[in-house]
Short mmCIF file of C-alpha atoms in Angstrom, two decimals:
data_model
loop_
_atom_site.label_atom_id
_atom_site.label_comp_id
_atom_site.label_asym_id
_atom_site.label_seq_id
_atom_site.Cartn_x
_atom_site.Cartn_y
_atom_site.Cartn_z
CA MET A 1 -1.48 -59.63 16.20
CA ASN A 2 -0.59 -58.03 12.40
CA ASN A 3 -4.53 -58.87 11.66
CA ASN A 4 -4.89 -56.08 13.93
CA LYS A 5 -3.07 -53.22 12.96
CA ILE A 6 -4.14 -53.98 9.41
CA SER A 7 -8.30 -53.47 9.92
CA ILE A 8 -6.87 -50.81 12.67
CA ILE A 9 -5.21 -48.21 9.88
CA PRO A 10 -8.61 -47.65 7.85
CA THR A 11 -10.13 -46.83 10.63
CA LEU A 12 -8.36 -44.19 12.40
CA ILE A 13 -7.91 -42.70 8.50
CA LEU A 14 -11.95 -43.56 8.22
CA ILE A 15 -12.24 -41.52 12.03
CA THR A 16 -9.37 -38.06 10.51
CA ILE A 17 -11.45 -38.10 7.61
CA LYS A 18 -14.92 -37.18 9.64
CA ILE A 19 -13.08 -35.05 11.95
CA ILE A 20 -11.63 -32.72 9.35
CA GLY A 21 -14.27 -32.94 6.94
CA SER A 22 -16.84 -31.62 10.14
CA TRP A 23 -14.15 -28.96 10.66
CA PHE A 24 -14.69 -27.53 7.01
CA ALA A 25 -17.96 -28.29 6.80
CA GLN A 26 -18.53 -25.61 9.10
CA PRO A 27 -19.26 -21.75 8.18
CA PRO A 28 -16.85 -19.18 9.34
CA LYS A 29 -17.76 -17.56 12.70
CA PRO A 30 -18.31 -13.77 12.32
CA PRO A 31 -15.67 -11.97 14.02
CA ASP A 32 -16.10 -10.89 17.18
CA HIS A 33 -16.95 -7.32 17.67
CA SER A 34 -17.05 -6.34 21.37
CA GLU A 35 -18.25 -2.88 22.61
CA GLU A 36 -13.93 -1.98 22.98
CA MET A 37 -13.65 -2.54 19.09
CA ASP A 38 -16.44 0.55 18.18
CA GLY A 39 -14.55 3.41 16.13
CA HIS A 40 -11.13 1.64 16.55
CA TYR A 41 -10.85 1.31 12.84
CA GLU A 42 -12.08 5.00 11.98
CA TYR A 43 -9.01 6.27 14.92
CA VAL A 44 -6.24 3.55 13.02
CA GLU A 45 -7.55 6.02 10.22
CA ASP A 46 -7.13 8.89 11.41
CA VAL A 47 -3.84 8.51 13.36
CA ILE A 48 -2.40 7.04 10.25
CA ALA A 49 -3.51 10.11 8.29
CA SER A 50 -1.78 12.64 11.09
CA ALA A 51 0.69 10.97 10.51
CA ILE A 52 0.93 11.34 6.57
CA GLU A 53 0.47 15.31 6.94
CA MET A 54 2.44 16.12 10.49
CA LYS A 55 5.17 14.32 7.79
CA ARG A 56 4.48 16.48 4.82
CA GLU A 57 3.99 19.69 6.89
CA SER A 58 7.42 18.28 8.03
CA GLU A 59 9.45 18.05 4.07
CA MET A 60 7.39 21.32 3.32
CA SER A 61 9.00 23.44 5.63
CA GLU A 62 12.45 21.80 5.00
CA TYR A 63 13.02 22.29 1.71
CA SER A 64 10.45 25.27 1.34
CA GLY A 65 13.24 27.66 -0.12
CA VAL A 66 13.66 25.51 -2.74
CA PHE A 67 9.62 25.93 -3.83
CA GLU A 68 10.24 29.31 -3.38
CA MET A 69 13.34 29.81 -5.81
CA GLN A 70 11.46 26.91 -8.56
CA GLN A 71 8.73 29.37 -8.64
CA GLY A 72 10.14 32.51 -9.06
CA GLU A 73 9.67 34.66 -12.27
CA ILE A 74 11.51 34.04 -15.24
CA THR A 75 13.53 36.61 -16.57
CA GLU A 76 14.36 37.51 -20.41
CA GLU A 77 18.42 36.47 -20.19
CA GLU A 78 16.56 33.07 -17.98
CA VAL A 79 15.17 33.05 -22.17
CA ILE A 80 17.78 33.88 -24.16
CA GLU A 81 20.30 32.05 -22.07
CA ALA A 82 18.28 28.91 -22.45
CA MET A 83 17.76 29.21 -25.98
CA ARG A 84 21.69 29.76 -26.65
CA HIS A 85 21.80 26.04 -25.47
CA ILE A 86 19.30 24.63 -27.74
CA SER A 87 20.84 23.04 -30.84
CA SER A 88 20.65 24.03 -34.48
CA HIS A 89 19.42 21.22 -35.47
CA LYS A 90 15.84 21.16 -33.17
CA ALA A 91 12.61 21.33 -34.85
CA GLN A 92 10.16 23.71 -34.15
CA GLY A 93 6.75 22.32 -32.36
CA SER A 94 6.25 20.68 -28.74
CA ASP A 95 8.47 17.76 -28.59
CA ASP A 96 5.44 15.33 -28.09
CA GLN A 97 4.90 14.25 -31.52
#
């Protein structure tokens, strides 16, 4: 009885190896493209794009006063006030050098 167990295990291993090998040896099957799927990806992209646009429009309308205030004309008084806060040791020229 001990001999039977020892001879069965290698046989089971070989069968398992053959099954796994044949399973992975086959090339993958292409996805099923049914008529229901035609245009699905375009539809999803359109839904996402419209959701982003709606979010953008709602944010812009919510903060429109802030954008208008930042885009206003700069007065001479504002320039003079800003220059008063510049350090006396500030070098002339742009800061990116």
